[in-house]
Amino acid sequence: MTPIFQTSTYVQAAPGKHKGYEYSRTHNPTRTALEANLAALEEGKYGLCFSSGMAAEDTVAKLLKPGDEVISTNDLYGGSFRMFTKIYANYGIKFHFIPMADHKLVEKYINKKTKLIWIETPTNPMLNVIDIKAISAIAKKNKILVAVDNTFATPYLQTPLKLGADIVVHSVTKYLSGHSDVIMGAIVCNNDGLAEQLRFIQNSCGAIPSPHDCFLVLRGVKTLHIRMDRHCENAIKVCKYLLTHPKVGNVYFPGMPNHKNHKVAKAQMKAFGGMVSFTLKANNIKEAHKVLSRFKVFSLAESLGGVESLCGHPATMTHASIPKEVREKSGVVDSLIRLSVGIEDVGDLIEDLKQALK
């Protein structure tokens, strides 16, 4: 097992003469091992780890300057929306939130000030799938950076750098760690100059993870492929059950042939992940809360991607920071329930859904 280098500093042979490590905000051997590991998984050259997924996103945002513009997925994690609109918008950076299923729409928003296209795919919580290859081609033509939040897919199912993206971002907290015991983020890229800029921000601002957390993620990654296979297998069965239930309205899962982005998902993903969202025909918060409070195997909690199944109510939990009218425009209605389908026995999960929906 990779050792945990639980140290803040390193002995030097002489002033400025060291063995590659000076201070643990800058480098730590356990973190170096994890950064190399995640870069390899994403088929990238450089990996950087951070104290949270939001710290990783914040580092990407710090590449921007006042007056720059960003085109972003409109259906994205509430924390990303909050950071873009409540923090970086205050520094003169303009954000356009648009549906990206039609990649041609992206071109209409590009101008000389556009510096970054922010893609989240599959999206949270509507599970829309965006064509990374098509949008990356448009961006390259206009010399614009493309960053992809690959948290839901993981590098086991999707590798955005191979599809033309410049930057991949992860909330490592989720599937990469896989055991709901770590908060961490990561960035992977191929470009030398970009990596240097990101590394400078990482060291200067200091939002780095602890060596012990890096150790836990290295351990979690060892079973990523096995876990993801089971997440995907269970999610398809859960989805099929929900589609037959009389109280369920819409079911959102890119693995279903009738999903509007199924063809794109099939082309750029190895499988379709472990996230499933659905609405109730009785479209109100009271009914959604009633169902969520009845679950026994699915745990009602924030986050996702752990071995255990979780359920959540985006409108009042993960996406509460997004105004209701904006939220509902992208499909996040009051009865929407998001499931992170774990690796338990799928029969138990379906029985739990059955009794919760009674």
mmCIF file of N, CA and C in Angstrom, residues 234 237-238 241 298 345-355:
data_model
loop_
_atom_site.group_PDB
_atom_site.id
_atom_site.type_symbol
_atom_site.label_atom_id
_atom_site.label_comp_id
_atom_site.label_asym_id
_atom_site.label_seq_id
_atom_site.Cartn_x
_atom_site.Cartn_y
_atom_site.Cartn_z
ATOM 1 N N ASN A 234 -27.269 -2.319 -11.612
ATOM 2 C CA ASN A 234 -28.397 -2.076 -10.707
ATOM 3 C C ASN A 234 -29.274 -0.924 -11.194
ATOM 4 N N LYS A 237 -31.836 -1.892 -13.825
ATOM 5 C CA LYS A 237 -32.955 -2.662 -13.261
ATOM 6 C C LYS A 237 -33.897 -1.766 -12.460
ATOM 7 N N VAL A 238 -33.339 -0.821 -11.713
ATOM 8 C CA VAL A 238 -34.154 0.133 -10.959
ATOM 9 C C VAL A 238 -34.976 0.989 -11.920
ATOM 10 N N TYR A 241 -37.898 -0.868 -13.365
ATOM 11 C CA TYR A 241 -38.981 -0.997 -12.382
ATOM 12 C C TYR A 241 -39.780 0.309 -12.301
ATOM 13 N N PHE A 298 -32.392 2.810 0.748
ATOM 14 C CA PHE A 298 -31.856 4.074 0.240
ATOM 15 C C PHE A 298 -31.774 5.055 1.406
ATOM 16 N N ASP A 345 -27.843 -5.655 -3.129
ATOM 17 C CA ASP A 345 -28.656 -6.578 -3.908
ATOM 18 C C ASP A 345 -29.805 -5.797 -4.539
ATOM 19 N N VAL A 346 -29.956 -5.892 -5.846
ATOM 20 C CA VAL A 346 -30.938 -5.067 -6.550
ATOM 21 C C VAL A 346 -32.376 -5.422 -6.154
ATOM 22 N N GLY A 347 -32.601 -6.654 -5.737
ATOM 23 C CA GLY A 347 -33.933 -7.056 -5.255
ATOM 24 C C GLY A 347 -34.334 -6.253 -4.026
ATOM 25 N N ASP A 348 -33.368 -6.031 -3.127
ATOM 26 C CA ASP A 348 -33.631 -5.225 -1.931
ATOM 27 C C ASP A 348 -33.948 -3.777 -2.304
ATOM 28 N N LEU A 349 -33.232 -3.253 -3.304
ATOM 29 C CA LEU A 349 -33.455 -1.869 -3.734
ATOM 30 C C LEU A 349 -34.847 -1.703 -4.334
ATOM 31 N N ILE A 350 -35.263 -2.662 -5.152
ATOM 32 C CA ILE A 350 -36.587 -2.582 -5.788
ATOM 33 C C ILE A 350 -37.694 -2.740 -4.747
ATOM 34 N N GLU A 351 -37.488 -3.631 -3.786
ATOM 35 C CA GLU A 351 -38.466 -3.786 -2.695
ATOM 36 C C GLU A 351 -38.597 -2.490 -1.909
ATOM 37 N N ASP A 352 -37.474 -1.817 -1.701
ATOM 38 C CA ASP A 352 -37.490 -0.550 -0.967
ATOM 39 C C ASP A 352 -38.267 0.521 -1.742
ATOM 40 N N LEU A 353 -38.036 0.580 -3.047
ATOM 41 C CA LEU A 353 -38.779 1.526 -3.884
ATOM 42 C C LEU A 353 -40.287 1.209 -3.851
ATOM 43 N N LYS A 354 -40.596 -0.061 -3.883
ATOM 44 C CA LYS A 354 -41.983 -0.517 -3.879
ATOM 45 C C LYS A 354 -42.707 -0.039 -2.633
ATOM 46 N N GLN A 355 -42.083 -0.270 -1.456
ATOM 47 C CA GLN A 355 -42.756 0.117 -0.206
ATOM 48 C C GLN A 355 -42.777 1.638 -0.008
#
